Coordinates of C-alpha atoms in Angstrom, one line a residue:
Chain F
X136 CA -7.3 -38.4 -47.5
X137 CA -6.4 -35.8 -50.1
X138 CA -7.7 -32.3 -49.1
X139 CA -10.4 -31.0 -51.4
X140 CA -8.6 -27.7 -51.8
X141 CA -5.4 -29.3 -53.1
X142 CA -4.6 -27.7 -56.5
X143 CA -4.3 -31.2 -58.1
X144 CA -7.2 -32.8 -56.2
X145 CA -8.9 -34.4 -59.2
X146 CA -5.7 -35.8 -60.5
X147 CA -4.7 -37.3 -57.1
X148 CA -8.2 -38.8 -56.6
X149 CA -8.1 -40.4 -60.0
X150 CA -4.7 -41.9 -59.2
X151 CA -5.9 -43.3 -55.9
X152 CA -9.0 -44.7 -57.6
X153 CA -6.9 -46.4 -60.2
X154 CA -4.5 -47.9 -57.6
X155 CA -7.5 -49.3 -55.7
X156 CA -8.8 -50.9 -58.9
X157 CA -5.4 -52.3 -59.6
X158 CA -5.5 -54.0 -56.2
X159 CA -8.9 -55.4 -57.1
X160 CA -7.7 -56.7 -60.5
X161 CA -9.8 -54.3 -62.6
X162 CA -6.8 -52.3 -63.8
X163 CA -3.7 -54.1 -65.1
X164 CA -0.3 -53.0 -63.8
X165 CA 0.5 -51.8 -67.3
X166 CA -2.7 -49.7 -67.0
X167 CA -1.3 -47.9 -64.0
X168 CA 1.9 -47.0 -66.0
X169 CA -0.2 -45.9 -68.9
X170 CA -2.2 -43.7 -66.6
X171 CA 1.0 -42.1 -65.3
X172 CA 2.0 -41.2 -68.8
X173 CA -1.3 -39.5 -69.3
X174 CA -0.9 -37.6 -66.0
X175 CA 2.4 -36.1 -67.3
X176 CA 0.8 -34.9 -70.5
X177 CA -2.3 -33.6 -68.6
X178 CA 0.1 -31.7 -66.3
X179 CA 1.5 -30.0 -69.4
X180 CA -2.1 -29.1 -70.5
X181 CA -2.7 -27.5 -67.1
X182 CA -5.2 -30.2 -66.2
X183 CA -8.0 -28.5 -68.1
X184 CA -9.9 -28.9 -71.3
X185 CA -8.3 -26.8 -74.0
X186 CA -10.3 -24.9 -76.7
X187 CA -9.2 -27.4 -79.3
X188 CA -10.1 -30.4 -77.1
X189 CA -13.6 -28.9 -76.6
X190 CA -13.9 -28.7 -80.4
X191 CA -12.9 -32.3 -80.7
X192 CA -15.4 -33.3 -78.1
X193 CA -18.2 -31.5 -80.0
X194 CA -17.1 -33.3 -83.2
X195 CA -17.1 -36.6 -81.4
X196 CA -20.7 -36.0 -80.3
X197 CA -21.6 -35.2 -83.9
X198 CA -20.0 -38.5 -85.2
X199 CA -21.7 -40.7 -82.5
X200 CA -25.1 -39.2 -83.3
X201 CA -24.6 -39.5 -87.1
X202 CA -23.4 -43.1 -86.9
X203 CA -25.4 -46.0 -88.3
X204 CA -24.1 -48.0 -85.3
X205 CA -21.9 -46.4 -82.7
X206 CA -20.0 -48.5 -80.1
X207 CA -18.0 -47.3 -77.1
X208 CA -15.2 -49.8 -76.4
X209 CA -14.4 -49.8 -72.7
X210 CA -11.2 -51.1 -71.1
X211 CA -10.1 -51.4 -67.4
X212 CA -8.7 -47.9 -67.0
X213 CA -11.8 -46.3 -68.6
X214 CA -14.2 -48.4 -66.4
X215 CA -12.2 -47.6 -63.3
X216 CA -12.1 -43.9 -63.9
X217 CA -15.3 -43.1 -65.7
X218 CA -18.1 -45.8 -65.3
X219 CA -20.8 -43.3 -64.4
X220 CA -19.7 -40.9 -67.2
X221 CA -19.9 -43.8 -69.7
X222 CA -23.4 -44.5 -68.6
X223 CA -24.4 -40.8 -69.1
X224 CA -22.8 -40.8 -72.5
X225 CA -24.6 -44.0 -73.5
X226 CA -27.9 -42.3 -72.6
X227 CA -27.1 -39.1 -74.4
X228 CA -25.8 -40.8 -77.6
X229 CA -27.6 -44.1 -77.8
X230 CA -24.3 -45.9 -78.4
X231 CA -23.7 -49.5 -77.5
X232 CA -21.0 -50.3 -74.9
X233 CA -18.7 -53.3 -75.3
X234 CA -15.9 -54.4 -72.9
X235 CA -12.7 -54.9 -74.7
X236 CA -9.4 -55.6 -72.9
X237 CA -5.7 -55.7 -73.9
X238 CA -4.8 -57.9 -70.9
X239 CA -7.9 -60.1 -71.4
X240 CA -9.1 -62.7 -68.9
X241 CA -12.6 -63.9 -68.4
X242 CA -12.4 -62.8 -64.8
X243 CA -11.4 -59.2 -65.7
X244 CA -14.2 -59.1 -68.3
X245 CA -16.7 -60.1 -65.7
X246 CA -15.4 -57.7 -63.0
X247 CA -15.4 -54.7 -65.4
X248 CA -18.9 -55.6 -66.8
X249 CA -20.2 -55.7 -63.2
X250 CA -18.6 -52.4 -62.3
X251 CA -20.1 -50.8 -65.4
X252 CA -23.6 -52.3 -64.8
X253 CA -23.5 -51.0 -61.2
X254 CA -23.1 -47.5 -62.6
X255 CA -26.0 -47.9 -65.0
X256 CA -24.3 -48.9 -68.2
X257 CA -26.1 -51.4 -70.5
X258 CA -23.2 -53.7 -71.5
X259 CA -23.4 -55.7 -74.8
X260 CA -23.1 -59.4 -74.2
X261 CA -22.6 -62.3 -76.7
X262 CA -20.0 -64.6 -78.0
X263 CA -16.8 -62.8 -79.0
X264 CA -15.1 -63.8 -82.3
X265 CA -11.7 -63.0 -83.7
X266 CA -12.9 -60.1 -85.8
X267 CA -10.2 -57.4 -85.4
X268 CA -7.0 -58.1 -87.3
X269 CA -4.8 -58.5 -84.2
X270 CA -2.8 -61.5 -82.8
X271 CA -4.1 -63.5 -79.8
X272 CA -7.1 -62.6 -77.7
X273 CA -6.8 -58.9 -78.6
X274 CA -8.7 -59.8 -81.8
X275 CA -11.8 -60.9 -79.9
X276 CA -14.9 -58.7 -80.3
X277 CA -18.6 -59.1 -80.6
X278 CA -19.9 -59.5 -84.2
X279 CA -23.0 -57.5 -83.2
X280 CA -20.9 -54.9 -81.4
X281 CA -17.6 -53.6 -82.6
X282 CA -17.8 -56.0 -85.5
X283 CA -20.9 -54.2 -86.9
X284 CA -20.0 -50.7 -85.8
X285 CA -19.2 -47.9 -88.3
X286 CA -18.1 -45.5 -85.5
X287 CA -16.1 -46.7 -82.5
X288 CA -15.1 -44.6 -79.5
X289 CA -12.1 -46.2 -77.9
X290 CA -10.8 -44.1 -75.0
X291 CA -7.2 -44.8 -73.7
X292 CA -6.5 -47.3 -76.5
X293 CA -3.2 -48.7 -77.8
X294 CA -1.9 -47.9 -81.2
X295 CA -2.1 -51.4 -82.7
X296 CA -5.8 -51.7 -81.9
X297 CA -6.6 -48.3 -83.1
X298 CA -4.8 -49.0 -86.5
X299 CA -6.6 -52.4 -86.8
X300 CA -10.0 -50.8 -86.4
X301 CA -9.1 -48.1 -89.0
X302 CA -8.0 -50.9 -91.4
X303 CA -11.5 -52.4 -91.0
X304 CA -12.9 -49.2 -92.4
X305 CA -14.3 -47.9 -89.2
X306 CA -14.2 -44.3 -88.0
X307 CA -12.2 -44.3 -84.7
X308 CA -12.6 -41.7 -82.0
X309 CA -10.0 -41.8 -79.3
X310 CA -9.3 -40.0 -76.0
X311 CA -5.5 -39.8 -75.5
X312 CA -3.6 -37.2 -73.5
X313 CA -0.4 -37.9 -75.6
X314 CA -0.8 -36.1 -78.9
X315 CA 2.4 -37.8 -80.1
X316 CA 1.2 -41.4 -79.6
X317 CA 0.5 -43.8 -82.4
X318 CA -3.1 -44.0 -81.2
X319 CA -3.4 -40.2 -81.4
X320 CA -2.0 -40.1 -84.9
X321 CA -3.9 -43.1 -86.2
X322 CA -7.4 -42.2 -85.0
X323 CA -9.9 -40.4 -87.2
X324 CA -10.5 -38.0 -84.4
X325 CA -8.3 -37.6 -81.3
X326 CA -9.5 -35.9 -78.1
X327 CA -6.4 -34.7 -76.2
X328 CA -8.1 -34.5 -72.8
X329 CA -8.4 -36.4 -69.6
X330 CA -11.1 -39.1 -69.8
X331 CA -13.3 -37.9 -66.9
X332 CA -13.4 -34.4 -68.5
X333 CA -13.8 -35.7 -72.1
X334 CA -16.7 -38.2 -71.7
X335 CA -19.0 -35.7 -69.9
X336 CA -18.1 -33.0 -72.5
X337 CA -19.1 -35.4 -75.3
X338 CA -22.4 -36.2 -73.5
X339 CA -23.2 -32.5 -73.0
X340 CA -22.5 -31.8 -76.7
X341 CA -24.8 -34.6 -77.7
X342 CA -27.6 -32.7 -76.0
X343 CA -26.7 -29.2 -77.3
X344 CA -25.7 -29.5 -81.0
X345 CA -27.6 -27.0 -83.1
X346 CA -29.3 -28.1 -86.3
X347 CA -26.7 -28.5 -89.1
X348 CA -23.8 -28.0 -86.6
X349 CA -23.0 -31.7 -86.6
X350 CA -22.6 -31.9 -90.4
X351 CA -20.4 -28.8 -90.4
X352 CA -18.2 -30.2 -87.6
X353 CA -17.7 -33.6 -89.4
X354 CA -17.0 -31.9 -92.7
X355 CA -14.3 -29.6 -91.2
X356 CA -12.6 -32.3 -89.0
X357 CA -8.8 -31.9 -89.2
X358 CA -7.1 -34.2 -86.8
X359 CA -3.6 -32.9 -87.5
X360 CA -4.8 -29.4 -86.6
X361 CA -6.2 -30.8 -83.3
X362 CA -2.9 -32.6 -82.4
X363 CA -0.8 -29.5 -83.4
X364 CA -3.0 -27.3 -81.1
X365 CA -2.5 -29.6 -78.2
X366 CA 1.3 -29.7 -78.7
X367 CA 1.3 -25.9 -78.9
X368 CA -0.5 -25.7 -75.6
X369 CA 2.1 -28.0 -74.0
X370 CA 5.0 -26.0 -75.5
X371 CA 3.6 -22.8 -74.2
X372 CA 3.2 -24.2 -70.7
X373 CA 6.7 -25.6 -70.6
X374 CA 8.1 -22.2 -71.7
X375 CA 6.6 -20.5 -68.5
X376 CA 7.0 -23.5 -66.2
X377 CA 9.8 -22.2 -64.0
X378 CA 8.3 -18.7 -63.5
Chain Z
X287 CA 8.9 -60.8 -75.9
X288 CA 9.9 -57.3 -77.0
X289 CA 12.1 -57.5 -80.1
X290 CA 15.6 -56.2 -79.4
X291 CA 15.5 -53.9 -82.4
X292 CA 12.3 -52.2 -81.2
X293 CA 13.1 -48.4 -81.2
X294 CA 11.8 -48.2 -77.6
X295 CA 13.3 -51.5 -76.4
X296 CA 14.9 -50.2 -73.2
X297 CA 11.8 -48.3 -72.2
X298 CA 9.5 -51.3 -72.8
X299 CA 11.8 -53.7 -70.9
X300 CA 11.9 -51.3 -67.9
X301 CA 8.1 -51.1 -67.9
X302 CA 7.8 -55.0 -68.0
X303 CA 10.4 -55.3 -65.2
X304 CA 8.4 -52.8 -63.1
X305 CA 5.0 -54.5 -63.7
X306 CA 6.6 -57.8 -62.6
X307 CA 8.0 -56.2 -59.5
X308 CA 4.6 -54.8 -58.8
X309 CA 3.1 -58.3 -58.9
X310 CA 5.8 -59.4 -56.4
X311 CA 5.0 -56.5 -54.0
X312 CA 8.4 -54.7 -54.5
X313 CA 6.8 -51.8 -56.4
X314 CA 3.7 -50.1 -55.1
X315 CA 0.8 -49.4 -57.5
X316 CA 1.5 -45.7 -57.1
X317 CA 5.1 -46.5 -58.1
X318 CA 3.8 -47.8 -61.5
X319 CA 1.9 -44.6 -62.1
X320 CA 4.9 -42.5 -61.1
X321 CA 7.0 -44.6 -63.6
X322 CA 4.5 -43.8 -66.3
X323 CA 4.9 -40.1 -65.7
X324 CA 8.6 -40.5 -66.0
X325 CA 8.2 -42.4 -69.3
X326 CA 6.2 -39.5 -70.8
X327 CA 8.9 -36.9 -69.9
X328 CA 11.7 -39.3 -71.1
X329 CA 9.8 -39.6 -74.4
X330 CA 10.0 -35.9 -74.7
X331 CA 13.8 -36.0 -74.1
X332 CA 14.2 -38.6 -76.9
X333 CA 15.0 -41.3 -74.3
X334 CA 18.6 -40.2 -74.2
X335 CA 21.0 -38.4 -71.8
X336 CA 21.1 -34.8 -72.8
X337 CA 24.3 -32.7 -72.5
X338 CA 22.9 -30.9 -69.5
X339 CA 22.0 -34.2 -67.8
X340 CA 25.6 -35.4 -68.4
X341 CA 26.9 -32.3 -66.7
X342 CA 24.5 -32.9 -63.8
X343 CA 25.7 -36.5 -63.5
X344 CA 29.4 -35.4 -63.4
X345 CA 28.5 -32.8 -60.7
X346 CA 26.7 -35.5 -58.7
X347 CA 29.8 -37.7 -58.8
X348 CA 31.9 -34.7 -57.5
X349 CA 29.4 -34.1 -54.6
X350 CA 29.3 -37.8 -53.6
X351 CA 33.1 -38.0 -53.6
X352 CA 33.5 -34.7 -51.7
X353 CA 31.0 -35.6 -49.0
X354 CA 31.9 -36.3 -45.4
X355 CA 29.2 -39.0 -45.5
X356 CA 27.2 -39.8 -48.7
X357 CA 24.1 -42.0 -48.5
X358 CA 22.1 -43.3 -51.5
X359 CA 18.4 -43.6 -50.5
X360 CA 16.7 -46.5 -52.4
X361 CA 13.0 -47.0 -52.9
X362 CA 11.0 -49.7 -54.6
X363 CA 11.1 -48.3 -58.1
X364 CA 14.9 -47.7 -58.0
X365 CA 15.6 -51.2 -56.6
X366 CA 13.3 -52.7 -59.3
X367 CA 15.0 -50.9 -62.1
X368 CA 18.6 -50.4 -61.1
X369 CA 19.8 -52.7 -58.3
X370 CA 23.0 -53.7 -60.2
X371 CA 23.6 -50.1 -61.2
X372 CA 23.3 -49.0 -57.5
X373 CA 25.8 -51.7 -56.5
X374 CA 28.3 -50.4 -59.1
X375 CA 27.8 -46.8 -57.9
X376 CA 28.3 -47.8 -54.3
X377 CA 31.6 -49.4 -55.3
X378 CA 32.7 -46.3 -57.3
X379 CA 31.6 -43.7 -54.8
X380 CA 32.0 -45.4 -51.4
X381 CA 28.5 -44.2 -50.4
X382 CA 26.2 -46.0 -48.0
X383 CA 22.9 -47.4 -49.2
X384 CA 19.7 -47.2 -47.1
X385 CA 16.3 -48.5 -48.1
X386 CA 13.6 -45.9 -47.6
X387 CA 10.0 -46.3 -48.7
X388 CA 7.1 -44.0 -49.1
X389 CA 4.6 -47.0 -48.9
X390 CA 6.5 -48.6 -46.0
X391 CA 5.9 -52.0 -44.7
X392 CA 8.4 -54.3 -43.0
X393 CA 7.7 -56.9 -45.7
X394 CA 8.6 -54.5 -48.5
X395 CA 11.7 -53.3 -46.7
X396 CA 12.9 -56.9 -46.5
X397 CA 12.0 -57.8 -50.1
X398 CA 13.8 -54.7 -51.4
X399 CA 16.8 -55.3 -49.2
X400 CA 17.0 -58.9 -50.4
X401 CA 16.8 -57.8 -54.1
X402 CA 19.6 -55.2 -53.6
X403 CA 21.8 -57.7 -51.7
X404 CA 21.4 -60.3 -54.5
X405 CA 22.8 -57.7 -56.9
X406 CA 25.8 -56.9 -54.7
X407 CA 24.7 -53.9 -52.7
X408 CA 25.8 -53.6 -49.1
X409 CA 22.6 -52.3 -47.4
X410 CA 22.8 -50.4 -44.1
X411 CA 20.8 -52.1 -41.3
X412 CA 19.9 -50.8 -37.9
X413 CA 17.0 -49.4 -36.0
X414 CA 15.2 -46.6 -37.8
X415 CA 14.1 -43.6 -35.9
X416 CA 11.7 -40.7 -36.7
X417 CA 14.5 -38.4 -38.0
X418 CA 13.1 -36.7 -41.1
X419 CA 10.5 -34.0 -40.4
X420 CA 7.6 -35.8 -42.1
X421 CA 4.4 -37.3 -40.8
X422 CA 3.9 -41.1 -40.1
X423 CA 6.4 -43.7 -41.1
X424 CA 7.9 -41.6 -43.9
X425 CA 10.0 -40.0 -41.1
X426 CA 11.8 -43.2 -40.4
X427 CA 15.5 -43.3 -41.2
X428 CA 18.7 -44.7 -39.8
X429 CA 20.5 -42.3 -37.4
X430 CA 23.8 -43.7 -38.7
X431 CA 22.6 -43.5 -42.3
X432 CA 20.5 -40.6 -43.7
X433 CA 20.5 -39.1 -40.2
X434 CA 24.2 -38.6 -40.3
X435 CA 24.6 -37.9 -44.0
X436 CA 25.7 -34.5 -45.4
X437 CA 24.9 -35.5 -49.0
X438 CA 22.0 -37.7 -50.0
X439 CA 21.2 -39.1 -53.4
X440 CA 17.5 -39.8 -53.6
X441 CA 16.5 -41.1 -57.1
X442 CA 12.8 -40.9 -57.9
X443 CA 11.8 -39.1 -54.7
X444 CA 8.6 -37.3 -53.8
X445 CA 8.6 -33.5 -53.2
X446 CA 7.8 -33.6 -49.5
X447 CA 10.7 -35.8 -48.6
X448 CA 13.1 -33.9 -50.8
X449 CA 12.1 -30.7 -49.0
X450 CA 12.4 -32.2 -45.6
X451 CA 15.9 -33.4 -46.2
X452 CA 16.9 -30.0 -47.5
X453 CA 15.4 -28.4 -44.3
X454 CA 17.7 -30.7 -42.3
X455 CA 20.6 -28.9 -44.0
X456 CA 21.6 -31.8 -46.3
X457 CA 22.6 -31.5 -49.9
X458 CA 20.1 -33.4 -51.9
X459 CA 20.8 -34.9 -55.3
X460 CA 17.8 -36.3 -57.2
X461 CA 17.1 -38.1 -60.4
X462 CA 13.7 -37.0 -61.8
X463 CA 12.6 -36.9 -65.4
X464 CA 10.0 -34.2 -64.7
X465 CA 11.9 -30.9 -64.6
X466 CA 8.8 -29.2 -63.3
X467 CA 8.2 -31.4 -60.2
X468 CA 8.5 -30.1 -56.7
X469 CA 11.3 -32.6 -56.2
X470 CA 13.2 -31.3 -59.2
X471 CA 12.8 -27.7 -58.1
X472 CA 13.6 -28.4 -54.4
X473 CA 16.8 -30.5 -54.7
X474 CA 20.3 -29.0 -54.6
X475 CA 21.1 -30.9 -57.8
X476 CA 18.5 -32.4 -60.2
X477 CA 19.5 -35.0 -62.8
X478 CA 16.8 -34.9 -65.5
X479 CA 17.5 -38.4 -66.9
X480 CA 16.2 -41.9 -66.7
X481 CA 17.5 -43.8 -63.6
X482 CA 19.2 -46.7 -65.5
X483 CA 21.1 -44.2 -67.6
X484 CA 21.8 -41.7 -64.8
X485 CA 23.2 -44.1 -62.1
X486 CA 25.9 -45.7 -64.4
X487 CA 26.8 -42.2 -65.7
X488 CA 27.5 -41.0 -62.1
X489 CA 29.5 -44.2 -61.4
X490 CA 31.6 -43.6 -64.6
X491 CA 32.2 -40.0 -63.6
X492 CA 33.4 -41.0 -60.2
X493 CA 36.2 -42.9 -61.9
X494 CA 37.1 -40.2 -64.4
X495 CA 37.0 -36.8 -62.7
X496 CA 40.2 -34.9 -63.3
X497 CA 42.2 -33.3 -60.5
X498 CA 40.4 -30.0 -59.5
X499 CA 37.4 -30.8 -61.8
X500 CA 35.1 -31.8 -58.9
X501 CA 35.7 -28.5 -57.0
X502 CA 35.0 -26.5 -60.2
X503 CA 31.8 -28.5 -60.9
X504 CA 30.4 -28.0 -57.4
X505 CA 31.3 -24.3 -57.4
X506 CA 29.5 -23.7 -60.7
X507 CA 26.4 -25.7 -59.9
X508 CA 23.3 -23.9 -61.1
X509 CA 20.2 -26.1 -60.8
X510 CA 17.8 -23.6 -62.4
X511 CA 20.0 -23.7 -65.5
X512 CA 19.9 -27.5 -65.6
X513 CA 16.1 -27.5 -65.3
X514 CA 15.8 -24.8 -68.0
X515 CA 18.0 -26.8 -70.3
X516 CA 15.9 -29.9 -69.9
X517 CA 12.7 -28.0 -70.5
X518 CA 14.2 -26.4 -73.7
X519 CA 15.0 -29.9 -75.0
X520 CA 11.4 -31.0 -74.4
X521 CA 10.0 -27.9 -76.1
X522 CA 12.3 -28.4 -79.1
X523 CA 11.2 -32.0 -79.5
X524 CA 7.5 -31.2 -79.2
X525 CA 8.0 -28.6 -81.9
X526 CA 9.1 -31.2 -84.4
X527 CA 7.0 -34.1 -83.1
X528 CA 4.5 -34.3 -86.0
X529 CA 7.1 -34.1 -88.8

């Protein structure tokens, strides 16, 4: 048991949750390594939502609400960490939710769908087709889901898939703690924040945008500024790390 | 298959190797997450041995050679990534090798011992006792191994264990890519480098120290300087990351 007053309680609980889901086959071993990379960058952010991340989250809410058809693409790590948060964001934004895996097996799709459903997510079902320009089963998506979407939120995504969705002309919002990753640099909007902080923040913003605020946020979106701000936070923290 | 000319070939091969060892039970799920944290910091170092890390590796060689009894403590991640490198370092330094696990089961001890033996490591055997001041099975060590050592090399170690070994009066050398970790800040000497680069570098230094160089290196050891140098490298790389 991790004591609740441990300074890194949330981070340690998330790691335990993910290791448990790995033992159950919901999270791939590669997903655990990816989570570790995120932990390192979150540590450099002080494990909190920065001002620029909060701006990105508000902009993400504006984009989801303004979309013709918004879809949230959920993988194993996101389901393991934030199933309830995804359900709340779906309610707040009206977005569809589709399960989409890098390490895809029918069994993992079913386990993750079950986990999401148990937490109140309405998961799109249907017959996946090779829609996204990627090799192998990573191309598989639902024609009536990601195939039809104009805005896709893909938390914790890999660079190839992010780029392929952009090439299809979609607006891509990602949540990625590494501001240097190809995903972070390829997405239309990158939220450099931990997923269980980011998803509730987007949901809260969906409910609190002022009239006209959404249009202003979308018009002034500058992803390079957001990445630069995250990097500056990390540099500043490193500078004082040994004090 | 990862193409050999991929700019991050070594890093991606290491990750695959670790995921495979996780499926075989050699690496714990938590070990995969820890590896991911290391990858993030290595990325910030440019995935190369810095000048200050090379100095730390030379100092580590001096400490191992000057020890009354040097022991290399090997866990699952180290065995999975660097079994052959540990064998070479054992030959170069004359150090004993003991298997010591955070997530300890008899089965994992046996698997890891077998993996090391297959790669030419002579692994200490015996009856472990609760020697190290830690709770539960993490205290278990060999009286004739870590129990008797004056210098212990513990690559990829956790902060509690590093501190406990220091409290026992031992000189602790660690390999840790996170210069901010408790392990890095508690060890007598911290090598901020990737383990498959660090271990061969220490072995090479064992064979090439000039007369008197070892004494000089040990006398001028300044671990805070080494950590600060690693942090400065990371800050510099972050500053130019989006160019």
